[in-house]
Coordinates of C-alpha atoms in Angstrom, one line a residue:
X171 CA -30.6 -2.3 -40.4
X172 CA -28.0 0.4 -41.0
X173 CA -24.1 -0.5 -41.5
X174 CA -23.1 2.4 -39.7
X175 CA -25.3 4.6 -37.2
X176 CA -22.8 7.6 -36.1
X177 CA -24.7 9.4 -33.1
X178 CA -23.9 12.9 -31.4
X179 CA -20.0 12.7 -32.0
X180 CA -17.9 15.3 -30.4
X181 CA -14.2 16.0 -30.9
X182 CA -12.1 18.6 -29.5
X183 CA -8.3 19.4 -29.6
X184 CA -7.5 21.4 -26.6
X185 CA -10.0 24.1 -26.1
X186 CA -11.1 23.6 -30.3
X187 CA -14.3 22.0 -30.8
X188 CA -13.8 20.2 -33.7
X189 CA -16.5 17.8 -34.7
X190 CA -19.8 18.7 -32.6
X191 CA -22.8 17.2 -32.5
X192 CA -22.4 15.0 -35.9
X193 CA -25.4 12.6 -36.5
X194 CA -25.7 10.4 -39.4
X195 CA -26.7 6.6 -40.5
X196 CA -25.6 4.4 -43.8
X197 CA -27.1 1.3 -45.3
X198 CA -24.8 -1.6 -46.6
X199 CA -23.8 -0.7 -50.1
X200 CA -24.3 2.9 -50.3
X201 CA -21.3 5.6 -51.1
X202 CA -21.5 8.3 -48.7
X203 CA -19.5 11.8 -49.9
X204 CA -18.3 14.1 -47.4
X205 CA -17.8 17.5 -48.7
X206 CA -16.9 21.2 -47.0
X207 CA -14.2 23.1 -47.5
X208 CA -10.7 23.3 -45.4
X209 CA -11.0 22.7 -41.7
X210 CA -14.5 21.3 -41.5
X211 CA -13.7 18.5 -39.6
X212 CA -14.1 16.0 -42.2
X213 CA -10.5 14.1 -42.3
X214 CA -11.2 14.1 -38.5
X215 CA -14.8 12.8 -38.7
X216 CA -12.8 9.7 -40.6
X217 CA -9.9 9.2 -38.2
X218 CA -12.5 8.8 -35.5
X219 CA -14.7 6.6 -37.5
X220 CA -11.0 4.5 -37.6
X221 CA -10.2 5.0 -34.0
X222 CA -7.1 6.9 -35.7
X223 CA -8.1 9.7 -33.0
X224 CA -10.7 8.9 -30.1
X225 CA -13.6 10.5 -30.0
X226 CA -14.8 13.0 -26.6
X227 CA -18.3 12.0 -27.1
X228 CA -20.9 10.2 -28.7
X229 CA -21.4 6.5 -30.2
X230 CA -20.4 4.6 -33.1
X231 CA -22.2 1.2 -34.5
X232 CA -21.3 -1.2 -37.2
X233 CA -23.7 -3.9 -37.7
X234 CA -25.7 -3.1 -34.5
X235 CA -22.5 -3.8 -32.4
X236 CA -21.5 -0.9 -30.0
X237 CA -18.1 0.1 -31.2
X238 CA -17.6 3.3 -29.3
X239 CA -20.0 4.8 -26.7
X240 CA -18.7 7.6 -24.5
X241 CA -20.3 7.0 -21.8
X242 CA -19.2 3.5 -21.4
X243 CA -15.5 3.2 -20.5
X244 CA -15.0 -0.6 -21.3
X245 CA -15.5 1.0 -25.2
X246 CA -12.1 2.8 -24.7
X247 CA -10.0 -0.2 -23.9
X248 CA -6.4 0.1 -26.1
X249 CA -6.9 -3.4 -26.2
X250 CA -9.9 -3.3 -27.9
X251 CA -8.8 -0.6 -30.9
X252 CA -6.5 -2.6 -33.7
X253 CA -9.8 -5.2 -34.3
X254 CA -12.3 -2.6 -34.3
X255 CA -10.5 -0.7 -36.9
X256 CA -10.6 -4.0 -39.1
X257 CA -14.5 -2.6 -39.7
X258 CA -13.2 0.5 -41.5
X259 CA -10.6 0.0 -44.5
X260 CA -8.4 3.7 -45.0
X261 CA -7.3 5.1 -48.3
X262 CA -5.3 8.4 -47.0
X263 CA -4.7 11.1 -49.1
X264 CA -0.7 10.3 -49.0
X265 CA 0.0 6.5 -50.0
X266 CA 1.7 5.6 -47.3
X267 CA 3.3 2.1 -49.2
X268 CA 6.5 0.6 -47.6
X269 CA 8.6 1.5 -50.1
X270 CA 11.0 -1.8 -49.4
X271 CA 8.0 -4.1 -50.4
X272 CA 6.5 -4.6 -53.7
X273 CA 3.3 -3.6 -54.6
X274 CA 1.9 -7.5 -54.0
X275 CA 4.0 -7.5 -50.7
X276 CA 2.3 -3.6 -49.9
X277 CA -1.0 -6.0 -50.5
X278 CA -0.8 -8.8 -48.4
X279 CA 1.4 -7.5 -45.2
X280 CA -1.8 -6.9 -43.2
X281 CA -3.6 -10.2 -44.1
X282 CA -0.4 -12.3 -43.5
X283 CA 0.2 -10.6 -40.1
X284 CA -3.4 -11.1 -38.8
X285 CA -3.4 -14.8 -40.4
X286 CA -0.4 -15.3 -38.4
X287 CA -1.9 -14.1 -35.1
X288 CA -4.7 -16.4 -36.0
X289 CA -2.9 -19.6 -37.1
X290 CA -4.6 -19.3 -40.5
X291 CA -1.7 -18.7 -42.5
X292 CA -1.8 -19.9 -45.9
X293 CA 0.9 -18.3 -48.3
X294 CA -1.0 -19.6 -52.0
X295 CA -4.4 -18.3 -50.6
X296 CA -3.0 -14.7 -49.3
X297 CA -0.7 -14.5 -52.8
X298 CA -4.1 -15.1 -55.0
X299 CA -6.3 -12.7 -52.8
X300 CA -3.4 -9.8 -53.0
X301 CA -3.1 -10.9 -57.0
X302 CA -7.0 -10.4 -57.7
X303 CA -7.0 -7.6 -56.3
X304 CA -4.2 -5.8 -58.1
X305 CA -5.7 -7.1 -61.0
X306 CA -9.0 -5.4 -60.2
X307 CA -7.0 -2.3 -59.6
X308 CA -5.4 -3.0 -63.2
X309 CA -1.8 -3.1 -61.7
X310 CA -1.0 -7.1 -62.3
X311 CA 1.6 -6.3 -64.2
X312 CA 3.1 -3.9 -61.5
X313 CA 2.3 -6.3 -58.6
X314 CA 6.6 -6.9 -58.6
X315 CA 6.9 -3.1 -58.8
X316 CA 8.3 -1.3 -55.8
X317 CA 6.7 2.1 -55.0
X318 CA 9.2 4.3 -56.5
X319 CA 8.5 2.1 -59.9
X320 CA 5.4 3.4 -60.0
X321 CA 3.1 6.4 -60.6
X322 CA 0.7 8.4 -57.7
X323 CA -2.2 7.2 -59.6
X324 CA -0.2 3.2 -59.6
X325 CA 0.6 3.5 -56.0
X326 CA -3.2 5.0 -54.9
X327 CA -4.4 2.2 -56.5
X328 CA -2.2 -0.1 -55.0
X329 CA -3.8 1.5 -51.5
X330 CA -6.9 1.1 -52.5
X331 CA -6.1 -2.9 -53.0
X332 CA -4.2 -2.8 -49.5
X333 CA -7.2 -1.5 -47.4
X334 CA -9.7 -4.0 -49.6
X335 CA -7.4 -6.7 -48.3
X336 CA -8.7 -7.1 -44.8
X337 CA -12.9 -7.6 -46.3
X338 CA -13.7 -3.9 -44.3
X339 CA -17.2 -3.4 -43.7
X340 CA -16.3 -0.1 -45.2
X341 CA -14.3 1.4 -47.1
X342 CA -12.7 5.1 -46.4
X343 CA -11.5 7.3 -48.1
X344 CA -9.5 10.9 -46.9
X345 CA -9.1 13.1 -50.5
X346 CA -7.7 10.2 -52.3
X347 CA -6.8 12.5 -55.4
X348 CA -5.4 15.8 -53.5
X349 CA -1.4 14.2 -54.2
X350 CA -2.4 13.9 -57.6
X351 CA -2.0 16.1 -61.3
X352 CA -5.3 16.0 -63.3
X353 CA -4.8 13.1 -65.6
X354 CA -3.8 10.3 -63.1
X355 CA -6.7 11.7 -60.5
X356 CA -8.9 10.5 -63.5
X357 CA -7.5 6.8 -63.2
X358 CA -8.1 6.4 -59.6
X359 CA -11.5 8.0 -59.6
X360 CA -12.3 5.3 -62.2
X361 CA -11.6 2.7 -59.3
X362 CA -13.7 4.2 -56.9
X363 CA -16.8 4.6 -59.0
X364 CA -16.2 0.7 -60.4
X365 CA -16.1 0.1 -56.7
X366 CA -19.2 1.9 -56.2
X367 CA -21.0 0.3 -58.7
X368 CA -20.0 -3.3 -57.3
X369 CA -22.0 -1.6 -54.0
X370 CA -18.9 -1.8 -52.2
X371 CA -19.8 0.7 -48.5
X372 CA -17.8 3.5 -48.8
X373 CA -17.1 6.7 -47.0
X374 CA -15.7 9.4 -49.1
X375 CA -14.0 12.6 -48.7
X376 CA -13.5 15.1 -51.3
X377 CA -13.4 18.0 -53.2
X378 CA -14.1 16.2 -56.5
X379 CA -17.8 17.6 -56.7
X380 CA -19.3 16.4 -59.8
X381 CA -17.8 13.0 -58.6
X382 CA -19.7 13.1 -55.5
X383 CA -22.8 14.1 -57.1
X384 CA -22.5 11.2 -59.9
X385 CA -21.0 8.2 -57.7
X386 CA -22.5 8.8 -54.0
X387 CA -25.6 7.7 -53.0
X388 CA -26.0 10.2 -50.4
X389 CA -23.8 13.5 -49.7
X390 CA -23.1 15.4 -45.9
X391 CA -21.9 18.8 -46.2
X392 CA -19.6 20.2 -43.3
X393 CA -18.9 23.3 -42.4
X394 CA -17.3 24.3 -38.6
X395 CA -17.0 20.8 -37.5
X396 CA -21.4 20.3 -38.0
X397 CA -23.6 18.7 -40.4
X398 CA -25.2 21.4 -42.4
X399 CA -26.8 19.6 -45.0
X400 CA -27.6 16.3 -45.5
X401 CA -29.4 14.1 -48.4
X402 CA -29.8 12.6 -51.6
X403 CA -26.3 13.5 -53.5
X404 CA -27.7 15.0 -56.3
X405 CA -30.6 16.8 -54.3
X406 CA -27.9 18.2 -52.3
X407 CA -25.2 19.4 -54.9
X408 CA -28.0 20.1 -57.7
X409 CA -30.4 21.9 -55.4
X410 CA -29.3 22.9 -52.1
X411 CA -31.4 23.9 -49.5
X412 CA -29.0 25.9 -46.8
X413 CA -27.1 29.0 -47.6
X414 CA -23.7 27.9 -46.7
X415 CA -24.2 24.8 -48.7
X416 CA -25.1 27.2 -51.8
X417 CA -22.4 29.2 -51.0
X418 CA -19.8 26.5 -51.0
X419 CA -20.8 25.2 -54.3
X420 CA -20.9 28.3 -56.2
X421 CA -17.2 28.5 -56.3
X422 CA -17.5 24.5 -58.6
X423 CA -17.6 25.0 -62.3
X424 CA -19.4 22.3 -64.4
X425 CA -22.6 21.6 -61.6

């Protein structure tokens, strides 16, 4: 069964169609990239997968569960949205840290708070959870750093720890290297592909193409808010089928 089945998703902002029509399944442990250029409508395909914007039309599914169906209102309940984001974990292209916590406090806010709201709390179990995963990040000897301590490569990573916190059934990403110069981009790629390799789920957005052909299992290429091109990663960025697609990729060195 699929982790994610995304079917006939529309978006529009005022009279702008957005997202139309957008189609498109993932197993459990597959990367997915998401490439296109500018205004395709892929940060927005993301922020509706996250309930970060609602979608006009269309269904999502995690695990077979119904998340979002247009066409049922009881989907589109407020009530409803803050626990069916806890599916999707987000790694935005800004950090977005609190800069008056530490990088282990940055970590284990959102566990803490839901842990609270369940009566689960346990201090020594949160504090080795938000540890490890520094530590798999590399940053244990930051974890006592504030923000401004530390690098945009130090302080992705620390976002990329944040939004594994929670367990997400996947993990997104919005252009998690855009904020950064060359050689710290390096260092957080690194992360991502170890992640991919431990066949963590993961949603991916970027312009890193030779990343996306090399670390995704499968590739979606957007252009004008639709799905031109869909498939293996390497079938798509090696060998494209659709003109746009070959047209966007001609302007990549070093494919």
């Amino acid at each position: 069964m699929s982790i994610l089945e995304v079917q006939n998703l529309e978006k529009k902002f005022d009279r702008t169609d957005v997202l139309k029509d957008i189609s498109f399944s993932m197993n459990e442990g597959e990367a997915l990239s998401i490439i296109g250029s500018s205004g395709s409508g892929k940060t927005t395909l993301l922020r509706c997968l996250n309930f970060l914007e609602i979608p006009d039309g269309g269904i999502i599914r995690v695990k077979g569960e119904t998340l979002f169906d247009a066409a049922d209102p009881a989907t589109k309940k407020d009530s409803e949205i803050r626990a069916k984001r806890l599916h999707f974990g987000m790694v935005f292209q800004a950090f977005h840290l609190f800069p008056q916590y530490t990088a282990l406090q940055n970590v284990m806010l959102a566990p803490e708070l839901e842990a609270k709201a369940k009566g689960t709390y346990n201090k020594d179990a949160l504090t080795g959870q938000a540890e490890e995963l520094l530590a798999q990040m590399g940053l244990s000897e930051r974890a006592n750093h504030y923000p401004h301590q530390l690098s945009g490569g130090q302080q992705q990573r620390v976002a990329i720890a944040r939004a594994l916190a929670l367990h997400p059934d996947i993990l997104c990403f919005d252009e998690p290297t855009s904020a950064l110069d060359p050689e710290l981009t390096g260092e957080v790629l690194r992360v991502i592909r170890d992640l991919a390799d431990k066949k963590t789920t993961m949603i991916i957005v970027t312009h890193e193409m030779a990343f996306a052909r090399d670390v995704a299992d499968n590739v979606i290429f957007m252009d004008e808010g639709v799905i031109v091109e869909q498939g293996r990663a390497t079938d798509v960025i090696n060998s494209p089928q659709e003109e746009r697609t070959k047209r966007f990729l001609q302007g990549y060195a070093g494919l």
